[in-house]
PDB file of C-alpha atoms in Angstrom:
ATOM      1  CA  UNK A   1     -54.910  35.124  18.889  1.00 47.00           C
ATOM      2  CA  UNK A   2     -54.925  38.786  17.941  1.00 49.00           C
ATOM      3  CA  UNK A   3     -54.482  41.477  20.553  1.00 49.00           C
ATOM      4  CA  UNK A   4     -54.686  45.236  20.487  1.00 43.00           C
ATOM      5  CA  UNK A   5     -51.502  47.227  21.154  1.00 45.00           C
ATOM      6  CA  UNK A   6     -52.280  50.418  23.059  1.00 45.00           C
ATOM      7  CA  UNK A   7     -48.886  51.918  22.172  1.00 45.00           C
ATOM      8  CA  UNK A   8     -49.110  51.637  18.407  1.00 49.00           C
ATOM      9  CA  UNK A   9     -52.903  51.206  18.066  1.00 45.00           C
ATOM     10  CA  UNK A  10     -52.539  48.087  15.925  1.00 48.00           C
ATOM     11  CA  UNK A  11     -53.904  44.604  16.095  1.00 49.00           C
ATOM     12  CA  UNK A  12     -51.149  42.048  16.307  1.00 54.00           C
ATOM     13  CA  UNK A  13     -50.794  38.331  16.641  1.00 63.00           C
ATOM     14  CA  UNK A  14     -48.760  37.398  19.718  1.00 71.00           C
ATOM     15  CA  UNK A  15     -47.170  34.476  17.835  1.00 73.00           C
ATOM     16  CA  UNK A  16     -46.075  36.912  15.145  1.00 70.00           C
ATOM     17  CA  UNK A  17     -44.502  39.194  17.760  1.00 68.00           C
ATOM     18  CA  UNK A  18     -42.602  36.270  19.276  1.00 75.00           C
ATOM     19  CA  UNK A  19     -41.436  35.185  15.829  1.00 75.00           C
ATOM     20  CA  UNK A  20     -40.322  38.719  14.964  1.00 73.00           C
ATOM     21  CA  UNK A  21     -38.612  39.179  18.316  1.00 75.00           C
ATOM     22  CA  UNK A  22     -36.668  35.943  17.850  1.00 79.00           C
ATOM     23  CA  UNK A  23     -35.810  36.944  14.293  1.00 78.00           C
ATOM     24  CA  UNK A  24     -34.555  40.369  15.396  1.00 76.00           C
ATOM     25  CA  UNK A  25     -32.549  38.803  18.229  1.00 79.00           C
ATOM     26  CA  UNK A  26     -30.835  36.412  15.779  1.00 84.00           C
ATOM     27  CA  UNK A  27     -30.115  39.203  13.308  1.00 81.00           C
ATOM     28  CA  UNK A  28     -28.778  41.545  15.986  1.00 80.00           C
ATOM     29  CA  UNK A  29     -26.549  38.764  17.331  1.00 85.00           C
ATOM     30  CA  UNK A  30     -25.254  38.081  13.825  1.00 85.00           C
ATOM     31  CA  UNK A  31     -24.663  41.790  13.186  1.00 83.00           C
ATOM     32  CA  UNK A  32     -22.839  42.042  16.507  1.00 84.00           C
ATOM     33  CA  UNK A  33     -20.531  39.206  15.429  1.00 87.00           C
ATOM     34  CA  UNK A  34     -19.908  40.932  12.095  1.00 84.00           C
ATOM     35  CA  UNK A  35     -19.077  44.192  13.878  1.00 84.00           C
ATOM     36  CA  UNK A  36     -16.703  42.380  16.241  1.00 88.00           C
ATOM     37  CA  UNK A  37     -14.978  40.826  13.215  1.00 87.00           C
ATOM     38  CA  UNK A  38     -14.695  44.250  11.557  1.00 85.00           C
ATOM     39  CA  UNK A  39     -13.230  45.685  14.768  1.00 86.00           C
ATOM     40  CA  UNK A  40     -10.681  42.850  14.992  1.00 88.00           C
ATOM     41  CA  UNK A  41      -9.654  43.376  11.364  1.00 85.00           C
ATOM     42  CA  UNK A  42      -9.204  47.102  11.983  1.00 86.00           C
ATOM     43  CA  UNK A  43      -7.047  46.384  15.044  1.00 86.00           C
ATOM     44  CA  UNK A  44      -4.998  43.900  13.013  1.00 87.00           C
ATOM     45  CA  UNK A  45      -4.454  46.478  10.262  1.00 83.00           C
ATOM     46  CA  UNK A  46      -3.414  49.002  12.896  1.00 82.00           C
ATOM     47  CA  UNK A  47      -0.984  46.567  14.516  1.00 87.00           C
ATOM     48  CA  UNK A  48       0.474  45.755  11.084  1.00 85.00           C
ATOM     49  CA  UNK A  49       1.347  49.430  10.769  1.00 85.00           C
ATOM     50  CA  UNK A  50       3.592  49.254  13.854  1.00 86.00           C
ATOM     51  CA  UNK A  51       6.489  47.377  12.163  1.00 87.00           C
ATOM     52  CA  UNK A  52       6.367  49.809   9.238  1.00 86.00           C
ATOM     53  CA  UNK A  53       6.634  52.770  11.590  1.00 84.00           C
ATOM     54  CA  UNK A  54       9.494  51.122  13.493  1.00 86.00           C
ATOM     55  CA  UNK A  55      11.353  50.376  10.256  1.00 84.00           C
ATOM     56  CA  UNK A  56      11.038  53.978   9.107  1.00 81.00           C
ATOM     57  CA  UNK A  57      12.142  55.354  12.481  1.00 82.00           C
ATOM     58  CA  UNK A  58      15.159  53.029  12.656  1.00 82.00           C
ATOM     59  CA  UNK A  59      16.573  53.812   9.212  1.00 79.00           C
ATOM     60  CA  UNK A  60      19.919  55.513   9.217  1.00 75.00           C
ATOM     61  CA  UNK A  61      19.857  58.456   6.867  1.00 68.00           C
ATOM     62  CA  UNK A  62      23.591  58.933   7.186  1.00 69.00           C
ATOM     63  CA  UNK A  63      24.922  58.726   3.604  1.00 64.00           C
ATOM     64  CA  UNK A  64      28.200  57.221   4.894  1.00 71.00           C
ATOM     65  CA  UNK A  65      26.440  54.116   6.224  1.00 74.00           C
ATOM     66  CA  UNK A  66      25.589  51.398   3.710  1.00 78.00           C
ATOM     67  CA  UNK A  67      21.879  50.650   3.831  1.00 79.00           C
ATOM     68  CA  UNK A  68      19.857  48.703   1.288  1.00 84.00           C
ATOM     69  CA  UNK A  69      17.165  51.336   0.923  1.00 84.00           C
ATOM     70  CA  UNK A  70      15.483  49.496  -1.935  1.00 85.00           C
ATOM     71  CA  UNK A  71      14.971  46.400   0.215  1.00 88.00           C
ATOM     72  CA  UNK A  72      13.582  48.532   3.023  1.00 88.00           C
ATOM     73  CA  UNK A  73      11.392  50.396   0.558  1.00 89.00           C
ATOM     74  CA  UNK A  74      10.083  47.098  -0.851  1.00 91.00           C
ATOM     75  CA  UNK A  75       9.315  45.808   2.652  1.00 90.00           C
ATOM     76  CA  UNK A  76       7.470  49.006   3.511  1.00 90.00           C
ATOM     77  CA  UNK A  77       5.550  48.975   0.229  1.00 92.00           C
ATOM     78  CA  UNK A  78       4.571  45.334   0.796  1.00 92.00           C
ATOM     79  CA  UNK A  79       3.448  46.108   4.347  1.00 91.00           C
ATOM     80  CA  UNK A  80       1.430  49.123   3.238  1.00 92.00           C
ATOM     81  CA  UNK A  81      -0.141  47.162   0.379  1.00 93.00           C
ATOM     82  CA  UNK A  82      -1.134  44.393   2.794  1.00 91.00           C
ATOM     83  CA  UNK A  83      -2.790  46.893   5.134  1.00 91.00           C
ATOM     84  CA  UNK A  84      -4.538  48.601   2.217  1.00 93.00           C
ATOM     85  CA  UNK A  85      -5.852  45.229   1.017  1.00 92.00           C
ATOM     86  CA  UNK A  86      -7.164  44.572   4.541  1.00 90.00           C
ATOM     87  CA  UNK A  87      -8.833  47.990   4.525  1.00 92.00           C
ATOM     88  CA  UNK A  88     -10.595  47.244   1.231  1.00 93.00           C
ATOM     89  CA  UNK A  89     -11.811  43.908   2.614  1.00 91.00           C
ATOM     90  CA  UNK A  90     -13.126  45.601   5.755  1.00 90.00           C
ATOM     91  CA  UNK A  91     -14.844  48.277   3.661  1.00 92.00           C
ATOM     92  CA  UNK A  92     -16.456  45.571   1.553  1.00 92.00           C
ATOM     93  CA  UNK A  93     -17.705  43.864   4.740  1.00 89.00           C
ATOM     94  CA  UNK A  94     -19.101  47.177   5.974  1.00 90.00           C
ATOM     95  CA  UNK A  95     -20.967  47.803   2.709  1.00 92.00           C
ATOM     96  CA  UNK A  96     -22.396  44.275   2.784  1.00 89.00           C
ATOM     97  CA  UNK A  97     -23.472  44.780   6.391  1.00 87.00           C
ATOM     98  CA  UNK A  98     -25.194  48.076   5.549  1.00 87.00           C
ATOM     99  CA  UNK A  99     -27.020  46.359   2.676  1.00 88.00           C
ATOM    100  CA  UNK A 100     -27.994  43.441   4.908  1.00 84.00           C
ATOM    101  CA  UNK A 101     -29.413  45.832   7.496  1.00 83.00           C
ATOM    102  CA  UNK A 102     -31.414  47.505   4.713  1.00 82.00           C
ATOM    103  CA  UNK A 103     -32.788  44.170   3.560  1.00 81.00           C
ATOM    104  CA  UNK A 104     -33.519  42.650   6.957  1.00 78.00           C
ATOM    105  CA  UNK A 105     -34.851  45.629   8.874  1.00 76.00           C
ATOM    106  CA  UNK A 106     -36.777  47.311   6.083  1.00 73.00           C
ATOM    107  CA  UNK A 107     -39.947  48.832   7.566  1.00 66.00           C
ATOM    108  CA  UNK A 108     -41.777  48.053   4.319  1.00 69.00           C
ATOM    109  CA  UNK A 109     -41.468  44.356   5.172  1.00 61.00           C
ATOM    110  CA  UNK A 110     -43.057  44.787   8.558  1.00 63.00           C
ATOM    111  CA  UNK A 111     -44.468  47.671  10.594  1.00 66.00           C
ATOM    112  CA  UNK A 112     -42.631  46.244  13.586  1.00 66.00           C
ATOM    113  CA  UNK A 113     -39.363  47.622  12.175  1.00 70.00           C
ATOM    114  CA  UNK A 114     -40.745  51.136  11.877  1.00 72.00           C
ATOM    115  CA  UNK A 115     -40.366  51.578  15.645  1.00 72.00           C
ATOM    116  CA  UNK A 116     -36.626  50.897  15.513  1.00 75.00           C
ATOM    117  CA  UNK A 117     -35.899  52.756  12.281  1.00 78.00           C
ATOM    118  CA  UNK A 118     -33.920  55.543  14.022  1.00 81.00           C
ATOM    119  CA  UNK A 119     -31.647  53.002  15.719  1.00 81.00           C
ATOM    120  CA  UNK A 120     -31.155  51.156  12.440  1.00 81.00           C
ATOM    121  CA  UNK A 121     -30.207  54.376  10.668  1.00 85.00           C
ATOM    122  CA  UNK A 122     -27.794  55.251  13.506  1.00 86.00           C
ATOM    123  CA  UNK A 123     -26.053  51.897  13.074  1.00 86.00           C
ATOM    124  CA  UNK A 124     -25.798  52.395   9.325  1.00 87.00           C
ATOM    125  CA  UNK A 125     -24.485  55.932   9.795  1.00 90.00           C
ATOM    126  CA  UNK A 126     -21.871  54.667  12.261  1.00 89.00           C
ATOM    127  CA  UNK A 127     -20.779  51.986   9.809  1.00 90.00           C
ATOM    128  CA  UNK A 128     -20.531  54.579   7.044  1.00 92.00           C
ATOM    129  CA  UNK A 129     -18.352  56.760   9.295  1.00 91.00           C
ATOM    130  CA  UNK A 130     -16.056  53.785   9.931  1.00 90.00           C
ATOM    131  CA  UNK A 131     -15.932  53.182   6.177  1.00 92.00           C
ATOM    132  CA  UNK A 132     -14.991  56.825   5.554  1.00 93.00           C
ATOM    133  CA  UNK A 133     -12.344  56.729   8.292  1.00 91.00           C
ATOM    134  CA  UNK A 134     -10.834  53.638   6.699  1.00 91.00           C
ATOM    135  CA  UNK A 135     -10.801  55.418   3.344  1.00 93.00           C
ATOM    136  CA  UNK A 136      -8.845  58.275   4.935  1.00 92.00           C
ATOM    137  CA  UNK A 137      -6.449  55.749   6.504  1.00 91.00           C
ATOM    138  CA  UNK A 138      -5.987  54.095   3.094  1.00 93.00           C
ATOM    139  CA  UNK A 139      -5.180  57.465   1.514  1.00 94.00           C
ATOM    140  CA  UNK A 140      -2.749  58.372   4.308  1.00 92.00           C
ATOM    141  CA  UNK A 141      -0.929  55.079   3.754  1.00 92.00           C
ATOM    142  CA  UNK A 142      -0.621  55.906   0.043  1.00 94.00           C
ATOM    143  CA  UNK A 143       0.796  59.298   0.966  1.00 93.00           C
ATOM    144  CA  UNK A 144       3.228  57.682   3.428  1.00 90.00           C
ATOM    145  CA  UNK A 145       4.378  55.320   0.696  1.00 91.00           C
ATOM    146  CA  UNK A 146       4.907  58.191  -1.760  1.00 93.00           C
ATOM    147  CA  UNK A 147       6.757  60.310   0.804  1.00 89.00           C
ATOM    148  CA  UNK A 148       9.007  57.428   1.772  1.00 87.00           C
ATOM    149  CA  UNK A 149       9.792  56.796  -1.894  1.00 90.00           C
ATOM    150  CA  UNK A 150      10.771  60.461  -2.302  1.00 89.00           C
ATOM    151  CA  UNK A 151      13.036  60.243   0.761  1.00 85.00           C
ATOM    152  CA  UNK A 152      14.743  57.087  -0.519  1.00 85.00           C
ATOM    153  CA  UNK A 153      15.197  58.639  -3.963  1.00 87.00           C
ATOM    154  CA  UNK A 154      16.748  61.769  -2.398  1.00 84.00           C
ATOM    155  CA  UNK A 155      19.141  59.683  -0.276  1.00 80.00           C
ATOM    156  CA  UNK A 156      20.199  57.542  -3.229  1.00 81.00           C
ATOM    157  CA  UNK A 157      20.724  60.635  -5.363  1.00 84.00           C
ATOM    158  CA  UNK A 158      22.879  62.179  -2.611  1.00 79.00           C
ATOM    159  CA  UNK A 159      24.934  58.966  -2.427  1.00 75.00           C
ATOM    160  CA  UNK A 160      25.501  59.006  -6.184  1.00 78.00           C
ATOM    161  CA  UNK A 161      26.812  62.561  -6.007  1.00 79.00           C
ATOM    162  CA  UNK A 162      29.348  61.633  -3.333  1.00 70.00           C
TER     163      UNK A 162
END
């Protein structure tokens, strides 16, 4: 049975509204789960950085103490590479989520989605900001890796001169 909506001045079928409401509820629940997974992966990447930081802080830079800097450097590079791989996976998930939101909540598919378009765009913008933040984190890890390599090279050069 069709009814008239005073808010949007459209005729609508109440069964269609129920179907759309259920559809949106399922999609929002699924998106929420995806966002929780992304958050957990970000927290895991962050916690994986902790051992790298501890290793760097605990290194003795005294040239008289024997330290296998290459082994430490390899461990740090492996840890950084693992985190960077996680970041790329998270970014891929974010891009897929943004595309899914575009496909599912496209107002061209249904006028019903026009009313929530601002909220949809806010979610996509927030996801894009997370993506950009992860890109910055990825670049900072690359810089950390390069700086640590320079430090190790300088220490090893100093040891050779002794």
